[in-house]
Amino acid sequence: MVMAEPPIATLTRWEESGGIWRTIFISKTEAIVAMCTCSGERVDELRSNDPELLRYVVNRPRSDAY
């Protein structure tokens, strides 16, 4: 059985590979994060109810914000 990586690790890996991500929806129980190319084109999304990810994206809703 292969374990999926934690959602924050997915975001970190995506960002370290040159992609950007943006939270497009967040509630108390779920987050949806758009996974985009370095130019901002959406190619995938991450959906999760992981409490650690929910806290993370509340504090940092996108990787390209300055």
XYZ file of N, CA, C and O in Angstrom, residues 14-57:
176
model
N 5.505 21.200 -5.332
C 5.035 21.925 -6.509
C 5.769 23.271 -6.632
O 6.259 23.629 -7.694
N 5.830 23.987 -5.521
C 6.482 25.299 -5.509
C 7.983 25.175 -5.792
O 8.549 25.959 -6.557
N 8.629 24.191 -5.199
C 10.064 23.990 -5.417
C 10.374 23.584 -6.856
O 11.491 23.776 -7.329
N 9.377 23.044 -7.546
C 9.540 22.658 -8.949
C 9.258 23.819 -9.900
O 9.304 23.647 -11.114
N 8.918 24.974 -9.350
C 8.694 26.163 -10.169
C 7.239 26.512 -10.402
O 6.940 27.525 -11.030
N 6.319 25.682 -9.916
C 4.900 25.980 -10.065
C 4.428 26.938 -8.990
O 5.140 27.236 -8.031
N 3.222 27.429 -9.165
C 2.597 28.252 -8.132
C 1.265 27.620 -7.753
O 0.708 26.820 -8.496
N 0.783 27.968 -6.577
C -0.513 27.455 -6.141
C -1.295 28.595 -5.496
O -0.722 29.547 -4.974
N -2.614 28.479 -5.591
C -3.509 29.504 -5.038
C -4.730 28.826 -4.425
O -5.355 27.985 -5.067
N -5.078 29.226 -3.225
C -6.285 28.706 -2.596
C -7.485 29.319 -3.309
O -7.582 30.536 -3.428
N -8.394 28.464 -3.776
C -9.579 28.973 -4.462
C -10.845 28.778 -3.634
O -11.869 29.379 -3.923
N -10.757 27.955 -2.593
C -11.892 27.748 -1.691
C -11.351 27.253 -0.372
O -10.455 26.421 -0.332
N -11.919 27.793 0.698
C -11.582 27.274 2.029
C -12.793 27.420 2.936
O -13.497 28.425 2.894
N -13.038 26.373 3.706
C -14.078 26.398 4.731
C -13.468 25.811 5.995
O -12.272 25.534 6.029
N -14.270 25.593 6.980
C -13.761 24.995 8.222
C -13.377 23.535 8.029
O -12.644 22.976 8.832
N -13.857 22.930 6.943
C -13.635 21.496 6.758
C -12.930 21.103 5.466
O -12.577 19.942 5.298
N -12.724 22.033 4.549
C -12.112 21.659 3.278
C -11.387 22.844 2.649
O -11.808 23.983 2.796
N -10.327 22.534 1.932
C -9.617 23.523 1.120
C -9.469 22.970 -0.286
O -9.252 21.773 -0.476
N -9.589 23.867 -1.266
C -9.317 23.528 -2.653
C -8.248 24.500 -3.118
O -8.407 25.716 -3.015
N -7.160 23.939 -3.615
C -6.011 24.733 -4.021
C -5.736 24.472 -5.502
O -5.600 23.316 -5.920
N -5.669 25.543 -6.297
C -5.336 25.435 -7.711
C -3.830 25.275 -7.854
O -3.060 26.037 -7.269
N -3.425 24.287 -8.616
C -2.016 24.044 -8.906
C -1.779 24.592 -10.307
O -2.428 24.156 -11.263
N -0.862 25.572 -10.405
C -0.678 26.305 -11.654
C 0.763 26.227 -12.137
O 1.691 25.991 -11.355
N 0.934 26.487 -13.433
C 2.274 26.600 -13.990
C 2.911 27.879 -13.451
O 2.238 28.704 -12.830
N 4.168 28.075 -13.747
C 4.856 29.284 -13.294
C 4.250 30.544 -13.900
O 4.364 31.627 -13.333
N 3.550 30.404 -15.020
C 2.901 31.558 -15.644
C 1.458 31.741 -15.183
O 0.785 32.663 -15.619
N 0.980 30.855 -14.307
C -0.350 31.005 -13.723
C -1.444 30.173 -14.342
O -2.594 30.244 -13.915
N -1.134 29.348 -15.340
C -2.144 28.503 -15.970
C -2.482 27.327 -15.055
O -1.612 26.573 -14.630
N -3.747 27.178 -14.753
C -4.198 26.109 -13.857
C -4.119 24.760 -14.557
O -4.630 24.589 -15.662
N -3.462 23.796 -13.898
C -3.306 22.466 -14.486
C -3.883 21.348 -13.625
O -4.104 20.253 -14.106
N -4.113 21.629 -12.356
C -4.628 20.598 -11.458
C -5.176 21.284 -10.222
O -5.092 22.505 -10.079
N -5.749 20.506 -9.342
C -6.164 21.059 -8.053
C -5.950 20.031 -6.951
O -5.942 18.823 -7.197
N -5.752 20.550 -5.778
C -5.586 19.739 -4.583
C -6.791 20.001 -3.693
O -7.075 21.156 -3.361
N -7.503 18.947 -3.335
C -8.634 19.047 -2.403
C -8.258 18.275 -1.150
O -7.789 17.150 -1.244
N -8.489 18.893 -0.001
C -8.115 18.214 1.232
C -8.953 18.713 2.399
O -9.381 19.863 2.420
N -9.135 17.834 3.368
C -9.753 18.214 4.635
C -8.745 18.071 5.775
O -9.130 18.040 6.939
N -7.464 18.015 5.425
C -6.396 17.894 6.415
C -6.336 19.164 7.265
O -6.143 20.256 6.732
N -6.501 19.063 8.580
C -6.510 20.254 9.447
C -5.221 21.077 9.359
O -5.265 22.308 9.412
N -4.089 20.412 9.185
C -2.820 21.127 9.078
C -2.792 21.987 7.804
O -2.343 23.138 7.824
N -3.286 21.436 6.702
C -3.345 22.201 5.458
C -4.308 23.378 5.597
O -4.015 24.483 5.141
N -5.454 23.153 6.229
C -6.418 24.239 6.408
C -5.791 25.410 7.159
O -5.939 26.568 6.751
N -5.061 25.128 8.217
C -4.370 26.203 8.958
C -3.314 26.874 8.094
O -3.158 28.092 8.110
N -2.597 26.075 7.323
C -1.517 26.594 6.487
C -2.037 27.582 5.452
O -1.497 28.680 5.298
N -3.098 27.215 4.729
C -3.582 28.091 3.658
C -4.353 29.297 4.188
O -4.481 30.289 3.487
